[in-house]
Amino acid sequence: MIVGKVIGTLVSTRKLNNLVGSKFLIIESASNMGTDKRIVAVDQVGAGIGDYVLVALGSAARIGATREASIDAAVVGIIDDENDIIDKL
């Protein structure tokens, strides 16, 4: 799991049927945990641009999905106080 900041959205009009209705967010990693600086994640919690979020990666992202989906990253939480977490990263 990584901490990141939502910096944008991604629109995909053509996608697999099991991803129809999914919201895609562009996440900038707030820590250096072996991931690329930016990733695309499926939003599971209603996050918005500017929110600091928890992102599950790999099979953990698929397990948290509401339906079987081919995803590798999912937003699973919104951080309440980003000032507290940023100081610790």
GROMACS .gro file of N, CA and C in nm:
model
  267
    1MET      N    1   0.085  -0.117   0.000
    1MET     CA    2   0.000   0.000   0.000
    1MET      C    3   0.089   0.123   0.000
    2ILE      N    4   0.046   0.225  -0.073
    2ILE     CA    5   0.121   0.350  -0.077
    2ILE      C    6   0.030   0.467  -0.041
    3VAL      N    7   0.092   0.579  -0.005
    3VAL     CA    8   0.021   0.704   0.018
    3VAL      C    9   0.047   0.791  -0.105
    4GLY      N   10  -0.059   0.853  -0.154
    4GLY     CA   11  -0.043   0.938  -0.271
    4GLY      C   12  -0.142   1.052  -0.270
    5LYS      N   13  -0.123   1.144  -0.364
    5LYS     CA   14  -0.212   1.259  -0.379
    5LYS      C   15  -0.281   1.248  -0.514
    6VAL      N   16  -0.412   1.270  -0.515
    6VAL     CA   17  -0.488   1.267  -0.640
    6VAL      C   18  -0.458   1.397  -0.715
    7ILE      N   19  -0.403   1.383  -0.837
    7ILE     CA   20  -0.368   1.502  -0.914
    7ILE      C   21  -0.452   1.517  -1.040
    8GLY      N   22  -0.538   1.421  -1.067
    8GLY     CA   23  -0.622   1.433  -1.185
    8GLY      C   24  -0.710   1.311  -1.206
    9THR      N   25  -0.790   1.317  -1.311
    9THR     CA   26  -0.875   1.205  -1.348
    9THR      C   27  -0.838   1.159  -1.488
   10LEU      N   28  -0.880   1.039  -1.521
   10LEU     CA   29  -0.853   0.982  -1.652
   10LEU      C   30  -0.984   0.930  -1.707
   11VAL      N   31  -1.016   0.968  -1.830
   11VAL     CA   32  -1.139   0.923  -1.894
   11VAL      C   33  -1.104   0.820  -2.000
   12SER      N   34  -1.174   0.707  -1.995
   12SER     CA   35  -1.155   0.600  -2.093
   12SER      C   36  -1.293   0.558  -2.142
   13THR      N   37  -1.325   0.592  -2.266
   13THR     CA   38  -1.457   0.558  -2.318
   13THR      C   39  -1.465   0.413  -2.363
   14ARG      N   40  -1.353   0.351  -2.394
   14ARG     CA   41  -1.348   0.210  -2.434
   14ARG      C   42  -1.268   0.134  -2.330
   15LYS      N   43  -1.336   0.038  -2.265
   15LYS     CA   44  -1.270  -0.041  -2.162
   15LYS      C   45  -1.344  -0.173  -2.147
   16LEU      N   46  -1.286  -0.264  -2.069
   16LEU     CA   47  -1.351  -0.391  -2.043
   16LEU      C   48  -1.487  -0.369  -1.977
   17ASN      N   49  -1.580  -0.457  -2.005
   17ASN     CA   50  -1.716  -0.443  -1.950
   17ASN      C   51  -1.717  -0.434  -1.798
   18ASN      N   52  -1.628  -0.508  -1.732
   18ASN     CA   53  -1.630  -0.506  -1.586
   18ASN      C   54  -1.569  -0.379  -1.527
   19LEU      N   55  -1.520  -0.290  -1.612
   19LEU     CA   56  -1.468  -0.161  -1.565
   19LEU      C   57  -1.562  -0.045  -1.598
   20VAL      N   58  -1.672  -0.074  -1.669
   20VAL     CA   59  -1.768   0.030  -1.702
   20VAL      C   60  -1.825   0.088  -1.571
   21GLY      N   61  -1.827   0.218  -1.562
   21GLY     CA   62  -1.875   0.285  -1.441
   21GLY      C   63  -1.767   0.313  -1.340
   22SER      N   64  -1.646   0.263  -1.364
   22SER     CA   65  -1.535   0.289  -1.271
   22SER      C   66  -1.478   0.427  -1.295
   23LYS      N   67  -1.435   0.491  -1.187
   23LYS     CA   68  -1.370   0.622  -1.194
   23LYS      C   69  -1.219   0.600  -1.181
   24PHE      N   70  -1.143   0.655  -1.276
   24PHE     CA   71  -0.998   0.639  -1.274
   24PHE      C   72  -0.933   0.770  -1.227
   25LEU      N   73  -0.839   0.757  -1.135
   25LEU     CA   74  -0.768   0.872  -1.081
   25LEU      C   75  -0.619   0.861  -1.109
   26ILE      N   76  -0.556   0.975  -1.132
   26ILE     CA   77  -0.411   0.980  -1.147
   26ILE      C   78  -0.356   1.016  -1.009
   27ILE      N   79  -0.270   0.928  -0.958
   27ILE     CA   80  -0.216   0.942  -0.822
   27ILE      C   81  -0.066   0.967  -0.831
   28GLU      N   82  -0.020   1.069  -0.760
   28GLU     CA   83   0.124   1.095  -0.748
   28GLU      C   84   0.170   1.041  -0.614
   29SER      N   85   0.268   0.952  -0.618
   29SER     CA   86   0.317   0.890  -0.495
   29SER      C   87   0.376   0.995  -0.402
   30ALA      N   88   0.339   0.986  -0.274
   30ALA     CA   89   0.392   1.079  -0.174
   30ALA      C   90   0.513   1.020  -0.102
   31SER      N   91   0.552   0.900  -0.141
   31SER     CA   92   0.668   0.835  -0.078
   31SER      C   93   0.744   0.758  -0.185
   32ASN      N   94   0.866   0.725  -0.155
   32ASN     CA   95   0.949   0.647  -0.248
   32ASN      C   96   0.946   0.501  -0.205
   33MET      N   97   0.843   0.431  -0.243
   33MET     CA   98   0.827   0.292  -0.201
   33MET      C   99   0.842   0.196  -0.318
   34GLY      N  100   0.928   0.228  -0.413
   34GLY     CA  101   0.953   0.139  -0.523
   34GLY      C  102   0.850   0.145  -0.633
   35THR      N  103   0.763   0.245  -0.633
   35THR     CA  104   0.664   0.259  -0.738
   35THR      C  105   0.702   0.376  -0.827
   36ASP      N  106   0.643   0.380  -0.945
   36ASP     CA  107   0.662   0.495  -1.032
   36ASP      C  108   0.604   0.617  -0.963
   37LYS      N  109   0.645   0.732  -1.008
   37LYS     CA  110   0.600   0.855  -0.944
   37LYS      C  111   0.449   0.875  -0.959
   38ARG      N  112   0.392   0.836  -1.074
   38ARG     CA  113   0.248   0.850  -1.097
   38ARG      C  114   0.189   0.718  -1.140
   39ILE      N  115   0.069   0.689  -1.090
   39ILE     CA  116  -0.002   0.568  -1.128
   39ILE      C  117  -0.148   0.602  -1.152
   40VAL      N  118  -0.217   0.513  -1.222
   40VAL     CA  119  -0.361   0.525  -1.241
   40VAL      C  120  -0.426   0.421  -1.150
   41ALA      N  121  -0.527   0.464  -1.073
   41ALA     CA  122  -0.594   0.374  -0.980
   41ALA      C  123  -0.745   0.388  -0.994
   42VAL      N  124  -0.815   0.278  -0.973
   42VAL     CA  125  -0.961   0.279  -0.970
   42VAL      C  126  -1.004   0.333  -0.834
   43ASP      N  127  -1.097   0.429  -0.835
   43ASP     CA  128  -1.144   0.489  -0.710
   43ASP      C  129  -1.255   0.404  -0.650
   44GLN      N  130  -1.235   0.357  -0.527
   44GLN     CA  131  -1.335   0.277  -0.456
   44GLN      C  132  -1.408   0.356  -0.348
   45VAL      N  133  -1.363   0.480  -0.320
   45VAL     CA  134  -1.414   0.551  -0.202
   45VAL      C  135  -1.463   0.694  -0.229
   46GLY      N  136  -1.460   0.739  -0.353
   46GLY     CA  137  -1.509   0.873  -0.382
   46GLY      C  138  -1.410   0.984  -0.357
   47ALA      N  139  -1.283   0.958  -0.380
   47ALA     CA  140  -1.179   1.060  -0.361
   47ALA      C  141  -1.187   1.165  -0.472
   48GLY      N  142  -1.131   1.281  -0.443
   48GLY     CA  143  -1.130   1.390  -0.540
   48GLY      C  144  -0.991   1.449  -0.557
   49ILE      N  145  -0.979   1.534  -0.655
   49ILE     CA  146  -0.850   1.598  -0.682
   49ILE      C  147  -0.806   1.676  -0.558
   50GLY      N  148  -0.679   1.657  -0.522
   50GLY     CA  149  -0.622   1.723  -0.404
   50GLY      C  150  -0.624   1.637  -0.279
   51ASP      N  151  -0.703   1.529  -0.278
   51ASP     CA  152  -0.708   1.441  -0.161
   51ASP      C  153  -0.581   1.357  -0.152
   52TYR      N  154  -0.537   1.332  -0.029
   52TYR     CA  155  -0.432   1.234  -0.003
   52TYR      C  156  -0.502   1.102   0.025
   53VAL      N  157  -0.455   0.995  -0.039
   53VAL     CA  158  -0.526   0.868  -0.035
   53VAL      C  159  -0.433   0.751  -0.006
   54LEU      N  160  -0.495   0.640   0.036
   54LEU     CA  161  -0.426   0.512   0.049
   54LEU      C  162  -0.457   0.432  -0.076
   55VAL      N  163  -0.354   0.375  -0.138
   55VAL     CA  164  -0.370   0.300  -0.261
   55VAL      C  165  -0.320   0.158  -0.241
   56ALA      N  166  -0.408   0.061  -0.264
   56ALA     CA  167  -0.369  -0.080  -0.260
   56ALA      C  168  -0.318  -0.118  -0.398
   57LEU      N  169  -0.213  -0.200  -0.401
   57LEU     CA  170  -0.151  -0.240  -0.527
   57LEU      C  171  -0.160  -0.392  -0.546
   58GLY      N  172  -0.152  -0.435  -0.669
   58GLY     CA  173  -0.146  -0.578  -0.701
   58GLY      C  174  -0.275  -0.651  -0.668
   59SER      N  175  -0.260  -0.773  -0.618
   59SER     CA  176  -0.378  -0.856  -0.590
   59SER      C  177  -0.466  -0.796  -0.481
   60ALA      N  178  -0.409  -0.718  -0.391
   60ALA     CA  179  -0.489  -0.652  -0.288
   60ALA      C  180  -0.588  -0.553  -0.350
   61ALA      N  181  -0.551  -0.491  -0.461
   61ALA     CA  182  -0.641  -0.399  -0.530
   61ALA      C  183  -0.758  -0.474  -0.590
   62ARG      N  184  -0.731  -0.590  -0.648
   62ARG     CA  185  -0.839  -0.671  -0.707
   62ARG      C  186  -0.933  -0.726  -0.601
   63ILE      N  187  -0.879  -0.767  -0.488
   63ILE     CA  188  -0.963  -0.822  -0.380
   63ILE      C  189  -1.061  -0.716  -0.329
   64GLY      N  190  -1.017  -0.592  -0.321
   64GLY     CA  191  -1.102  -0.485  -0.272
   64GLY      C  192  -1.204  -0.435  -0.373
   65ALA      N  193  -1.189  -0.474  -0.499
   65ALA     CA  194  -1.282  -0.429  -0.602
   65ALA      C  195  -1.421  -0.489  -0.578
   66THR      N  196  -1.522  -0.414  -0.615
   66THR     CA  197  -1.659  -0.460  -0.595
   66THR      C  198  -1.698  -0.568  -0.695
   67ARG      N  199  -1.621  -0.585  -0.801
   67ARG     CA  200  -1.648  -0.688  -0.901
   67ARG      C  201  -1.515  -0.738  -0.957
   68GLU      N  202  -1.517  -0.851  -1.020
   68GLU     CA  203  -1.395  -0.903  -1.082
   68GLU      C  204  -1.348  -0.802  -1.186
   69ALA      N  205  -1.227  -0.755  -1.172
   69ALA     CA  206  -1.175  -0.653  -1.263
   69ALA      C  207  -1.026  -0.671  -1.281
   70SER      N  208  -0.978  -0.630  -1.396
   70SER     CA  209  -0.835  -0.636  -1.427
   70SER      C  210  -0.771  -0.506  -1.383
   71ILE      N  211  -0.750  -0.492  -1.253
   71ILE     CA  212  -0.688  -0.369  -1.202
   71ILE      C  213  -0.565  -0.404  -1.119
   72ASP      N  214  -0.473  -0.309  -1.115
   72ASP     CA  215  -0.349  -0.327  -1.040
   72ASP      C  216  -0.335  -0.226  -0.926
   73ALA      N  217  -0.421  -0.124  -0.924
   73ALA     CA  218  -0.416  -0.023  -0.818
   73ALA      C  219  -0.557   0.026  -0.789
   74ALA      N  220  -0.590   0.039  -0.661
   74ALA     CA  221  -0.723   0.087  -0.621
   74ALA      C  222  -0.711   0.180  -0.501
   75VAL      N  223  -0.781   0.293  -0.509
   75VAL     CA  224  -0.788   0.384  -0.394
   75VAL      C  225  -0.884   0.322  -0.294
   76VAL      N  226  -0.833   0.295  -0.172
   76VAL     CA  227  -0.913   0.226  -0.071
   76VAL      C  228  -0.937   0.311   0.054
   77GLY      N  229  -0.881   0.432   0.057
   77GLY     CA  230  -0.903   0.518   0.173
   77GLY      C  231  -0.862   0.662   0.145
   78ILE      N  232  -0.929   0.755   0.212
   78ILE     CA  233  -0.894   0.897   0.204
   78ILE      C  234  -0.835   0.937   0.338
   79ILE      N  235  -0.719   0.999   0.335
   79ILE     CA  236  -0.650   1.038   0.459
   79ILE      C  237  -0.714   1.166   0.513
   80ASP      N  238  -0.752   1.164   0.640
   80ASP     CA  239  -0.824   1.276   0.701
   80ASP      C  240  -0.736   1.398   0.721
   81ASP      N  241  -0.614   1.380   0.769
   81ASP     CA  242  -0.526   1.493   0.799
   81ASP      C  243  -0.394   1.473   0.725
   82GLU      N  244  -0.388   1.530   0.604
   82GLU     CA  245  -0.267   1.509   0.522
   82GLU      C  246  -0.143   1.572   0.582
   83ASN      N  247  -0.156   1.675   0.664
   83ASN     CA  248  -0.039   1.737   0.725
   83ASN      C  249   0.033   1.640   0.818
   84ASP      N  250  -0.041   1.561   0.888
   84ASP     CA  251   0.017   1.463   0.981
   84ASP      C  252   0.095   1.356   0.904
   85ILE      N  253   0.040   1.305   0.797
   85ILE     CA  254   0.104   1.196   0.724
   85ILE      C  255   0.225   1.245   0.645
   86ILE      N  256   0.219   1.364   0.588
   86ILE     CA  257   0.330   1.415   0.508
   86ILE      C  258   0.454   1.434   0.593
   87ASP      N  259   0.437   1.480   0.715
   87ASP     CA  260   0.551   1.498   0.805
   87ASP      C  261   0.621   1.367   0.835
   88LYS      N  262   0.549   1.255   0.827
   88LYS     CA  263   0.605   1.126   0.862
   88LYS      C  264   0.664   1.051   0.744
   89LEU      N  265   0.642   1.099   0.622
   89LEU     CA  266   0.695   1.030   0.504
   89LEU      C  267   0.835   1.072   0.471
   0.00000   0.00000   0.00000
